[in-house]
Coordinates of C-alpha atoms in Angstrom, one line a residue:
X1 CA 27.2 13.6 6.1
X2 CA 28.1 11.3 8.9
X3 CA 25.0 9.4 9.8
X4 CA 24.4 5.8 8.7
X5 CA 23.1 4.8 5.3
X6 CA 19.5 3.7 5.1
X7 CA 18.3 0.2 5.7
X8 CA 15.2 -1.2 4.0
X9 CA 12.9 -4.1 3.4
X10 CA 13.9 -5.8 0.2
X11 CA 10.3 -6.7 -0.5
X12 CA 9.5 -3.0 -0.9
X13 CA 12.8 -1.5 -2.2
X14 CA 15.1 -3.3 -4.6
X15 CA 18.8 -3.5 -3.9
X16 CA 20.8 -1.8 -6.7
X17 CA 23.3 0.9 -7.4
X18 CA 23.4 4.1 -9.5
X19 CA 24.2 3.3 -13.1
X20 CA 23.2 -0.4 -13.0
X21 CA 20.4 -1.9 -15.1
X22 CA 20.3 -4.8 -12.5
X23 CA 18.7 -5.1 -9.1
X24 CA 18.4 -7.9 -6.5
X25 CA 14.9 -8.4 -5.3
X26 CA 12.1 -10.9 -4.6
X27 CA 9.8 -8.7 -6.7
X28 CA 10.0 -10.4 -10.1
X29 CA 7.0 -9.0 -12.0
X30 CA 4.1 -6.6 -11.6
X31 CA 2.5 -7.3 -8.2
X32 CA 4.4 -10.6 -7.9
X33 CA 6.7 -11.2 -5.0
X34 CA 8.3 -14.6 -4.3
X35 CA 10.5 -16.0 -1.5
X36 CA 13.9 -16.1 -3.2
X37 CA 15.9 -13.0 -4.1
X38 CA 16.4 -12.8 -7.9
X39 CA 18.8 -11.1 -10.2
X40 CA 16.4 -8.8 -12.1
X41 CA 17.5 -7.0 -15.3
X42 CA 15.7 -4.0 -16.8
X43 CA 17.2 -4.4 -20.3
X44 CA 14.3 -4.9 -22.8
X45 CA 11.8 -4.7 -19.9
X46 CA 11.7 -6.2 -16.4
X47 CA 13.2 -9.7 -16.4
X48 CA 13.9 -11.9 -13.4
X49 CA 16.7 -13.9 -14.9
X50 CA 18.4 -15.8 -12.0
X51 CA 17.2 -17.0 -8.6
X52 CA 19.6 -16.8 -5.7
X53 CA 19.1 -19.4 -3.0
X54 CA 21.5 -19.8 -0.1
X55 CA 21.7 -23.0 2.0
X56 CA 24.0 -24.9 4.3
X57 CA 26.5 -27.5 3.1
X58 CA 26.4 -31.0 4.3
X59 CA 29.9 -30.5 5.8
X60 CA 28.6 -27.7 8.0
X61 CA 26.8 -30.1 10.2
X62 CA 23.7 -27.9 10.3
X63 CA 20.4 -28.1 8.6
X64 CA 19.4 -24.7 7.1
X65 CA 16.7 -23.0 8.9
X66 CA 14.8 -20.1 7.5
X67 CA 17.0 -17.5 5.8
X68 CA 16.2 -13.8 6.2
X69 CA 17.5 -10.8 4.3
X70 CA 18.5 -7.3 5.4
X71 CA 19.8 -4.6 3.1
X72 CA 21.3 -1.1 3.2
X73 CA 22.5 1.2 0.5
X74 CA 25.8 -0.7 0.0
X75 CA 25.3 -4.3 1.1
X76 CA 22.7 -7.1 1.0
X77 CA 22.9 -9.9 3.5
X78 CA 21.2 -13.3 3.8
X79 CA 21.4 -15.0 7.2
X80 CA 20.1 -18.1 8.9
X81 CA 21.1 -16.8 12.4
X82 CA 24.5 -18.5 12.3
X83 CA 26.0 -18.0 8.9
X84 CA 25.6 -15.4 6.2
X85 CA 25.9 -14.6 2.5
X86 CA 26.6 -11.0 1.5
X87 CA 26.3 -9.1 -1.8
X88 CA 27.6 -5.8 -3.1
X89 CA 27.4 -4.0 -6.5
X90 CA 31.1 -3.8 -6.9
X91 CA 30.5 -2.2 -10.3
X92 CA 27.4 -1.2 -12.1
X93 CA 27.3 -4.5 -14.0
X94 CA 29.1 -6.7 -11.4
X95 CA 27.6 -8.1 -8.2
X96 CA 30.2 -9.6 -5.9
X97 CA 28.7 -12.3 -3.5
X98 CA 30.6 -14.1 -0.7
X99 CA 29.5 -16.7 1.7
X100 CA 30.8 -17.7 5.2
X101 CA 32.1 -21.1 6.0
X102 CA 29.5 -23.9 5.7
X103 CA 27.3 -22.0 3.2
X104 CA 26.6 -22.4 -0.5
X105 CA 24.6 -20.6 -3.1
X106 CA 22.5 -21.9 -5.9
X107 CA 22.2 -19.6 -8.9
X108 CA 19.3 -21.0 -11.0
X109 CA 17.9 -19.8 -14.3
X110 CA 14.2 -18.9 -14.1
X111 CA 12.8 -19.7 -17.6
X112 CA 13.1 -23.5 -17.3
X113 CA 13.1 -24.1 -21.0
X114 CA 15.4 -23.0 -23.9
X115 CA 13.5 -22.5 -27.2
X116 CA 14.7 -20.8 -30.4
X117 CA 13.4 -17.5 -29.0
X118 CA 13.2 -17.7 -25.2
X119 CA 15.0 -19.0 -22.2
X120 CA 18.6 -19.5 -21.1
X121 CA 21.6 -21.6 -22.2
X122 CA 24.4 -22.5 -19.7
X123 CA 28.0 -23.5 -20.4
X124 CA 31.4 -23.4 -18.8
X125 CA 33.8 -21.1 -20.5
X126 CA 37.1 -23.0 -21.2
X127 CA 39.0 -19.7 -21.2
X128 CA 38.7 -19.2 -17.4
X129 CA 36.4 -21.8 -16.0
X130 CA 33.5 -19.3 -15.5
X131 CA 29.9 -20.3 -15.8
X132 CA 27.9 -18.3 -18.4
X133 CA 24.2 -18.0 -18.8
X134 CA 22.9 -16.5 -22.0
X135 CA 19.4 -15.0 -21.9
X136 CA 17.1 -14.4 -24.8
X137 CA 14.8 -12.2 -22.7
X138 CA 17.5 -9.5 -22.1
X139 CA 19.8 -10.2 -25.0
X140 CA 22.7 -10.3 -22.4
X141 CA 25.0 -12.8 -20.7
X142 CA 25.4 -13.5 -17.0
X143 CA 28.9 -14.7 -16.2
X144 CA 29.7 -16.3 -12.8
X145 CA 33.4 -16.3 -11.9
X146 CA 34.7 -18.0 -8.8
X147 CA 37.1 -15.7 -6.8
X148 CA 37.3 -18.2 -4.0
X149 CA 35.7 -21.6 -3.9
X150 CA 34.4 -23.8 -6.7
X151 CA 31.5 -23.8 -9.2
X152 CA 29.4 -26.9 -9.9
X153 CA 27.2 -26.7 -13.0
X154 CA 23.9 -28.5 -13.5
X155 CA 22.3 -28.6 -16.9
X156 CA 25.4 -27.2 -18.7
X157 CA 24.9 -27.3 -22.5
X158 CA 21.4 -28.7 -22.1
X159 CA 18.8 -27.9 -24.7
X160 CA 15.0 -27.7 -24.4
X161 CA 13.5 -28.2 -20.9
X162 CA 16.1 -28.6 -18.2
X163 CA 17.2 -27.3 -14.9
X164 CA 20.2 -25.0 -15.3
X165 CA 22.0 -23.8 -12.3
X166 CA 25.4 -23.1 -10.7
X167 CA 26.2 -24.2 -7.2
X168 CA 28.8 -22.1 -5.4
X169 CA 30.6 -23.4 -2.3
X170 CA 34.0 -23.4 -0.8
X171 CA 36.6 -25.8 -2.2
X172 CA 36.3 -29.2 -0.5
X173 CA 33.5 -27.6 1.6
X174 CA 35.9 -25.6 3.8
X175 CA 36.3 -21.9 4.3
X176 CA 34.6 -18.9 2.6
X177 CA 33.7 -18.6 -1.0
X178 CA 33.2 -15.6 -3.3
X179 CA 32.0 -15.0 -6.8
X180 CA 31.6 -12.2 -9.3
X181 CA 28.3 -12.2 -11.2
X182 CA 28.4 -10.0 -14.3
X183 CA 25.9 -8.8 -16.9
X184 CA 27.7 -8.4 -20.2
X185 CA 27.1 -8.5 -23.9
X186 CA 29.0 -10.9 -26.3
X187 CA 32.3 -11.2 -24.4
X188 CA 34.8 -9.4 -22.2
X189 CA 38.1 -10.3 -20.6
X190 CA 38.1 -12.7 -17.7
X191 CA 37.0 -11.0 -14.5
X192 CA 39.8 -9.8 -12.2
X193 CA 39.1 -8.1 -8.9
X194 CA 40.9 -4.9 -8.1
X195 CA 39.7 -4.6 -4.5
X196 CA 38.5 -6.9 -1.7
X197 CA 34.9 -7.3 -0.7
X198 CA 35.1 -4.9 2.2
X199 CA 36.7 -2.2 0.1
X200 CA 34.0 -2.6 -2.5
X201 CA 31.2 -2.1 0.1
X202 CA 33.0 1.0 1.5
X203 CA 33.4 2.5 -2.0
X204 CA 29.6 2.1 -2.7
X205 CA 28.7 3.5 0.7
X206 CA 30.9 6.6 0.1
X207 CA 29.4 7.1 -3.3
X208 CA 25.8 7.0 -1.9
X209 CA 26.6 9.2 1.1
X210 CA 28.1 11.8 -1.2
X211 CA 25.0 11.8 -3.4
X212 CA 22.7 12.0 -0.4
X213 CA 24.7 14.9 1.0
X214 CA 24.1 16.8 -2.3
X215 CA 20.3 16.2 -2.6
X216 CA 19.5 16.4 1.1
X217 CA 22.1 18.6 2.8
X218 CA 19.6 19.8 5.3
X219 CA 19.6 16.4 7.1
X220 CA 22.7 17.6 8.9
X221 CA 20.7 20.3 10.7
X222 CA 20.4 19.6 14.4
X223 CA 16.7 20.4 14.4
X224 CA 16.0 17.7 11.9
X225 CA 14.6 14.6 13.7
X226 CA 16.3 11.2 13.3
X227 CA 13.0 9.9 11.8
X228 CA 13.0 12.7 9.2
X229 CA 16.7 12.1 8.5
X230 CA 16.1 8.4 7.9
X231 CA 13.2 9.1 5.6
X232 CA 15.2 11.5 3.6
X233 CA 18.1 9.1 3.3
X234 CA 15.8 6.4 2.1
X235 CA 14.3 8.8 -0.4
X236 CA 17.8 9.6 -1.7
X237 CA 18.5 5.9 -2.0
X238 CA 15.3 5.2 -4.0
X239 CA 16.3 7.8 -6.5
X240 CA 20.1 7.0 -6.6
X241 CA 19.5 3.3 -7.0
X242 CA 16.9 3.7 -9.7
X243 CA 19.4 5.7 -11.9
X244 CA 20.7 3.8 -14.9
X245 CA 23.6 4.5 -17.3
X246 CA 22.9 5.5 -20.9
X247 CA 21.7 2.5 -22.9
X248 CA 19.1 1.6 -25.5
X249 CA 16.7 4.4 -26.1
X250 CA 17.8 6.3 -23.0
X251 CA 20.7 8.5 -24.2
X252 CA 21.4 10.1 -20.9
X253 CA 22.0 8.9 -17.4
X254 CA 18.3 8.5 -16.4
X255 CA 16.3 8.0 -13.3
X256 CA 13.7 5.2 -13.9
X257 CA 10.4 5.6 -12.1
X258 CA 11.3 2.4 -10.3
X259 CA 13.5 -0.7 -10.5
X260 CA 10.4 -2.7 -10.0
X261 CA 8.0 -3.1 -12.9
X262 CA 7.5 0.7 -13.5
X263 CA 11.0 0.7 -15.1
X264 CA 10.5 3.6 -17.6
X265 CA 10.8 7.3 -17.9
X266 CA 7.4 8.9 -18.4
X267 CA 7.2 12.4 -19.9
X268 CA 6.0 14.2 -16.8
X269 CA 7.4 12.0 -14.0
X270 CA 10.9 13.0 -15.0
X271 CA 10.2 16.6 -14.1
X272 CA 9.8 15.8 -10.4
X273 CA 13.0 13.8 -10.3
X274 CA 14.8 16.7 -12.0
X275 CA 13.6 19.2 -9.4
X276 CA 14.7 17.0 -6.5
X277 CA 18.2 16.6 -7.9
X278 CA 18.9 20.2 -9.0
X279 CA 20.5 21.5 -5.8
X280 CA 22.8 18.6 -5.4
X281 CA 23.6 17.5 -9.0
X282 CA 22.4 20.2 -11.5
X283 CA 23.8 18.4 -14.5
X284 CA 22.0 15.2 -13.6
X285 CA 18.9 17.3 -13.1
X286 CA 19.2 18.8 -16.5
X287 CA 19.6 15.3 -18.0
X288 CA 16.4 14.2 -16.4
X289 CA 14.6 17.3 -17.7
X290 CA 15.8 16.8 -21.3
X291 CA 15.6 13.0 -21.5
X292 CA 12.1 12.8 -23.2
X293 CA 13.1 15.8 -25.4
X294 CA 15.7 13.5 -27.0
X295 CA 12.8 11.7 -28.6
X296 CA 10.6 14.7 -29.6
X297 CA 8.9 13.9 -32.9
X298 CA 8.4 16.0 -36.1
X299 CA 5.3 17.8 -34.7
X300 CA 6.9 18.5 -31.4
X301 CA 5.2 15.8 -29.3
X302 CA 7.1 14.0 -26.5
X303 CA 6.7 10.3 -26.2
X304 CA 4.4 9.0 -23.5
X305 CA 7.3 6.9 -22.1
X306 CA 10.8 5.6 -22.8
X307 CA 12.4 2.5 -21.6
X308 CA 15.6 0.6 -22.5
X309 CA 14.0 -1.0 -25.6
X310 CA 10.6 0.8 -26.0
X311 CA 9.5 4.2 -27.0
X312 CA 5.7 4.9 -27.0
X313 CA 3.8 7.7 -28.8
X314 CA 0.3 6.3 -28.5
X315 CA -0.4 8.9 -25.8
X316 CA 1.4 11.9 -24.5
X317 CA 1.7 13.5 -21.0
X318 CA 0.7 17.0 -19.7
X319 CA 2.9 20.0 -20.6
X320 CA 4.2 20.8 -17.1
X321 CA 7.7 21.4 -18.5
X322 CA 7.5 25.2 -18.5
X323 CA 6.5 25.0 -14.8
X324 CA 9.3 22.5 -14.1
X325 CA 12.0 24.6 -16.0
X326 CA 11.0 27.7 -14.1
X327 CA 11.3 25.8 -10.8
X328 CA 14.6 24.3 -11.8
X329 CA 16.1 27.7 -12.5
X330 CA 14.7 29.2 -9.3
X331 CA 16.4 26.4 -7.5
X332 CA 19.7 27.2 -9.0
X333 CA 20.0 25.5 -12.4
X334 CA 22.3 27.7 -14.5
X335 CA 22.1 27.4 -18.3
X336 CA 24.6 28.7 -20.8
X337 CA 23.3 30.6 -23.7
X338 CA 23.6 27.5 -26.0
X339 CA 21.7 25.5 -23.5
X340 CA 19.0 28.1 -23.2
X341 CA 18.6 28.2 -27.0
X342 CA 18.3 24.4 -27.1
X343 CA 15.7 24.3 -24.3
X344 CA 13.8 27.2 -25.9
X345 CA 13.6 25.4 -29.2
X346 CA 12.4 22.1 -27.6
X347 CA 9.9 23.8 -25.3
X348 CA 8.6 25.9 -28.2
X349 CA 8.0 22.8 -30.3
X350 CA 6.3 21.0 -27.4
X351 CA 4.0 24.0 -26.8
X352 CA 3.2 24.3 -30.6
X353 CA 2.2 20.7 -30.5
X354 CA -0.6 21.5 -28.0
X355 CA -1.6 24.7 -29.8
X356 CA -1.5 23.3 -33.3
X357 CA -2.4 19.6 -32.9
X358 CA -4.7 19.6 -29.9
X359 CA -7.2 22.4 -30.4
X360 CA -10.5 22.4 -32.3
X361 CA -10.1 24.9 -35.1
X362 CA -11.3 28.3 -34.0
X363 CA -11.2 27.5 -30.3
X364 CA -8.6 28.7 -27.8
X365 CA -8.5 25.8 -25.3
X366 CA -6.5 22.6 -26.0
X367 CA -7.9 19.2 -25.2
X368 CA -6.9 15.8 -24.0
X369 CA -7.7 12.8 -26.1
X370 CA -7.7 10.3 -23.2
X371 CA -7.0 10.3 -19.5
X372 CA -3.6 8.9 -20.2
X373 CA -2.7 12.2 -21.9
X374 CA -3.3 14.0 -18.6
X375 CA -1.3 11.6 -16.6
X376 CA -4.6 10.8 -14.6
X377 CA -5.4 7.7 -16.6
X378 CA -8.8 6.8 -15.2
X379 CA -9.9 10.0 -13.5
X380 CA -13.6 10.5 -13.3
X381 CA -13.1 13.7 -15.4
X382 CA -13.0 11.3 -18.4
X383 CA -16.0 9.2 -17.4
X384 CA -18.6 11.1 -19.5
X385 CA -16.4 12.0 -22.4
X386 CA -12.8 10.9 -23.2
X387 CA -11.9 14.1 -25.2
X388 CA -12.1 17.0 -22.8
X389 CA -10.9 20.6 -22.5
X390 CA -9.6 20.7 -19.0
X391 CA -8.6 23.6 -16.8
X392 CA -5.4 21.8 -15.6
X393 CA -4.2 21.6 -19.2
X394 CA -5.0 25.3 -19.8
X395 CA -3.1 26.2 -16.6
X396 CA -0.1 24.2 -17.5
X397 CA 0.1 26.0 -20.9
X398 CA -0.3 29.4 -19.2
X399 CA 2.8 28.6 -17.2
X400 CA 4.6 27.3 -20.2
X401 CA 3.8 30.3 -22.4
X402 CA 4.9 32.6 -19.6
X403 CA 8.2 30.7 -19.3
X404 CA 8.7 30.9 -23.0
X405 CA 8.0 34.6 -23.2
X406 CA 10.6 35.3 -20.5
X407 CA 13.1 33.0 -22.0
X408 CA 12.6 34.7 -25.4
X409 CA 13.3 38.1 -23.8
X410 CA 16.5 36.7 -22.3
X411 CA 17.7 35.5 -25.7
X412 CA 16.8 38.8 -27.4
X413 CA 13.9 37.2 -29.3
X414 CA 10.4 38.4 -29.8
X415 CA 8.2 36.8 -27.0
X416 CA 5.1 38.8 -27.9
X417 CA 3.4 35.8 -29.6
X418 CA 3.7 33.7 -26.5
X419 CA 2.2 36.5 -24.4
X420 CA -0.7 37.0 -26.9
X421 CA -1.4 33.2 -26.9
X422 CA -1.3 33.2 -23.1
X423 CA -3.9 36.0 -22.9
X424 CA -6.2 34.2 -25.3
X425 CA -6.1 30.9 -23.2
X426 CA -6.5 32.8 -20.0
X427 CA -9.6 34.6 -21.3
X428 CA -11.1 31.3 -22.5
X429 CA -10.3 29.6 -19.2
X430 CA -12.2 32.3 -17.5
X431 CA -15.2 32.6 -19.8
X432 CA -15.6 29.0 -20.8
X433 CA -14.5 26.8 -17.9
X434 CA -15.2 29.0 -14.8
X435 CA -18.3 28.0 -12.8
X436 CA -18.3 30.6 -10.1
X437 CA -16.8 28.3 -7.4
X438 CA -14.1 26.6 -9.5
X439 CA -13.3 25.3 -12.9
X440 CA -14.9 22.4 -14.8
X441 CA -13.6 20.3 -17.6
X442 CA -16.0 19.9 -20.5
X443 CA -16.5 17.5 -23.4
X444 CA -15.0 18.6 -26.7
X445 CA -17.9 17.3 -28.8
X446 CA -20.9 18.6 -26.8
X447 CA -19.5 21.1 -24.3
X448 CA -21.2 19.4 -21.4
X449 CA -19.4 19.5 -18.0
X450 CA -17.4 16.6 -16.7
X451 CA -17.5 15.4 -13.1
X452 CA -16.1 17.8 -10.6
X453 CA -15.6 15.2 -7.9
X454 CA -12.0 14.7 -9.2
X455 CA -9.0 16.7 -7.9
X456 CA -7.8 17.0 -11.5
X457 CA -9.6 20.3 -12.2
X458 CA -8.1 21.8 -9.0
X459 CA -4.7 21.4 -10.5
X460 CA -5.4 24.7 -12.2
X461 CA -4.1 26.3 -9.0
X462 CA -0.6 25.5 -10.3
X463 CA -0.9 28.6 -12.5
X464 CA -0.8 30.7 -9.3
X465 CA -0.6 34.4 -9.9
X466 CA -1.5 33.9 -13.6
X467 CA -5.1 33.3 -12.5
X468 CA -7.5 35.9 -11.2
X469 CA -7.5 36.3 -7.4
X470 CA -11.1 35.2 -7.2
X471 CA -10.2 31.9 -8.9
X472 CA -7.2 31.3 -6.7
X473 CA -9.2 31.8 -3.6
X474 CA -12.1 29.6 -4.8
X475 CA -9.7 26.8 -5.9
X476 CA -8.0 26.9 -2.4
X477 CA -11.3 26.7 -0.7
X478 CA -12.4 23.9 -2.9
X479 CA -9.6 21.6 -1.8
X480 CA -11.1 21.1 1.6
X481 CA -13.3 18.2 0.6
X482 CA -10.3 16.3 -0.8
X483 CA -8.2 16.6 2.3
X484 CA -7.7 13.6 4.5
X485 CA -5.3 13.2 7.5
X486 CA -2.7 12.1 4.9
X487 CA -3.1 14.7 2.2
X488 CA -5.1 15.3 -1.0
X489 CA -7.3 12.4 -2.3
X490 CA -7.6 12.4 -6.1
X491 CA -11.3 11.8 -5.8
X492 CA -13.5 13.2 -3.1
X493 CA -13.9 10.5 -0.4
X494 CA -17.6 11.3 -0.2
X495 CA -18.0 10.6 -4.0
X496 CA -19.8 7.5 -5.1
X497 CA -16.8 6.9 -7.5
X498 CA -14.2 6.9 -4.8
X499 CA -12.1 3.8 -4.6
X500 CA -9.4 3.2 -2.0
X501 CA -7.1 1.5 -4.5
X502 CA -8.6 3.2 -7.6
X503 CA -5.5 4.7 -9.1
X504 CA -6.6 8.2 -9.9
X505 CA -10.0 7.7 -8.4
X506 CA -9.1 8.2 -4.8
X507 CA -5.5 7.5 -3.7
X508 CA -3.0 10.3 -2.8
X509 CA -0.2 10.9 -5.4
X510 CA 3.0 12.8 -5.2
X511 CA 2.7 14.9 -8.4
X512 CA -0.8 16.3 -7.7
X513 CA 0.4 17.1 -4.2
X514 CA 3.4 19.1 -5.4
X515 CA 1.7 21.0 -8.2
X516 CA -1.1 22.1 -5.8
X517 CA 1.3 22.9 -2.9
X518 CA 3.4 25.0 -5.2
X519 CA 0.4 26.8 -6.7
X520 CA -1.1 27.5 -3.3
X521 CA 2.2 29.0 -2.1
X522 CA 2.6 31.2 -5.1
X523 CA -1.1 32.2 -4.8
X524 CA -0.6 33.5 -1.2
X525 CA -2.3 30.5 0.5
X526 CA 0.8 29.7 2.5
X527 CA -0.9 28.1 5.5
X528 CA -2.8 25.6 3.4
X529 CA 0.4 24.9 1.4
X530 CA 2.3 24.2 4.6
X531 CA -0.4 21.9 5.8
X532 CA -0.5 19.9 2.6
X533 CA 3.3 19.6 2.7
X534 CA 3.3 18.4 6.3
X535 CA 0.7 15.8 5.7
X536 CA 2.5 14.4 2.6
X537 CA 5.8 14.3 4.4
X538 CA 4.2 12.5 7.4
X539 CA 2.7 10.0 4.9
X540 CA 6.1 9.2 3.5
X541 CA 7.7 8.9 6.9
X542 CA 5.2 6.3 8.0
X543 CA 4.4 4.5 4.7
X544 CA 7.4 5.0 2.4
X545 CA 7.6 5.9 -1.2
X546 CA 4.8 3.9 -2.9
X547 CA 3.5 4.8 -6.3
X548 CA 0.3 6.1 -4.6
X549 CA -1.4 5.7 -1.2
X550 CA -4.8 4.9 0.3
X551 CA -6.1 8.3 1.1
X552 CA -7.9 7.2 4.3
X553 CA -5.4 4.8 5.8
X554 CA -2.2 6.0 4.3
X555 CA -1.2 2.5 3.2
X556 CA 1.2 2.3 0.3
X557 CA -0.2 0.9 -3.0
X558 CA 1.1 -0.5 -6.2
X559 CA 4.9 -0.1 -6.9
X560 CA 6.5 0.5 -3.5
X561 CA 9.7 2.2 -4.6
X562 CA 8.6 5.0 -6.9
X563 CA 11.1 7.8 -7.6
X564 CA 8.7 10.7 -8.1
X565 CA 7.3 10.0 -4.6
X566 CA 10.8 10.1 -3.2
X567 CA 11.6 13.2 -5.2
X568 CA 8.5 15.1 -4.1
X569 CA 9.3 14.2 -0.5
X570 CA 12.8 15.5 -0.8
X571 CA 11.7 18.7 -2.5
X572 CA 9.0 19.4 0.1
X573 CA 11.3 18.5 3.0
X574 CA 14.1 20.6 1.6
X575 CA 11.8 23.6 1.1
X576 CA 10.5 23.2 4.7
X577 CA 14.0 23.1 6.1
X578 CA 15.0 26.2 4.2
X579 CA 11.9 28.1 5.3
X580 CA 12.7 27.1 8.9
X581 CA 16.1 28.8 8.6
X582 CA 14.6 32.0 7.2
X583 CA 14.3 34.9 9.7
X584 CA 10.8 35.2 11.1

């Protein structure tokens, strides 16, 4: 892959590297963006630990004007138009920063006060002269080592409220300076560089380009436009840079949903990342698929989410895993017999959770206990009743039961019970939730229909050929009121409940787009599937990879560097490129 690495706005996409738990960004908390770039750690949550502020030295003879930033996949640069400061992730836990002559950098702790349980402590290590910040918030240390130039400490060994910072500049104010800033635990040997700064940048650039070549090889095609190529490269970067090394509760290399504040793995988001990765890095894809299953509980439930130091079971997420596994294998994931047995066991237990723990005794259809369980937290489907039997849930289980029955056959096991259960749920879906022109969710307690102005019930199309032809056709036709120039709104725009920034009450989302696009295609509604794919890809080209998008304007909303959005873009774009190469 010969083309340039992507550039991006640091206020939308954080600067990081595969494997790192750090990023450099002015986004320091949920919906909070400041002027200065910060060192942000995602250990124990999102914590902006150090502010990085470049300026001119008095010896430079210049007064600093406004500093701007620009970034690409390998290098971040501050510039005032005359001088610059550059940063690179030389290693996953080491940021190298160097400044041109006449510049300096202040590295200041953010907390402002050291208490017995919060804040930072700063000291100079007598072993090597490095400056060390210790942080309660992350439980880690941040060591600054001068590779060229000098360190001046303010607030060293201070207790309580104090300003603690390190000023980096050239010795005697002359020449360039360079530091290594590390995130470490209790201690490690003094830092020694093994390559120069330019070599470090080149190494990271090569690593990213190799990754992008695997997950988006079709960008080399001549018919692929430069705009589409740039979008695909940025999507690859969003995923690559949000990948962290195993640590804390995450036992595998894992793609976080973002290295902004959505810095977790949720137990359905991960499926879309796995699918985007499978053609380029099947082992990493399998790790994404299995990550939540590492925390499956005694009754088979998956956690709602997993982070470095947090694992939540107060909700679950929808069982799209049979659908995802089938898609992964169709896209080339090869599993050994041992791996198939492990996956079969985990998927069986997850399915039994829904069949045994989430059904009213004597009834066939499973239920959600809250909108969070569906992944559609505040959908209008849950306005009238929180506990609902919903057609999307039934459809996901039909797919999962079908996947399990075929996997059982492969392993020489008896898959008849899965097929029998699938027939029972399919019959109940048809007789209990079908309304002649589509499906409706209903309250568990009273059986009354939920709102049908939500796109949620249309997700049943994901079951594709497992549904009757009449249902497939009606579901496809029923999508028209949800379509905007940008794609599928999650609430009908003509609904009184529609909100432009209403989370699942209006905005366009990647997962609903992909599930419906895939279901339409497998149901024979190829033209509509192509149209939805094209609209979503156009949305990402123009508005990036936000968590969700205003359905009428296309504007990105909430977290602006969300990996499942990038993943769905890559999957749909790759599928489109492969279809374009197929004989007419």
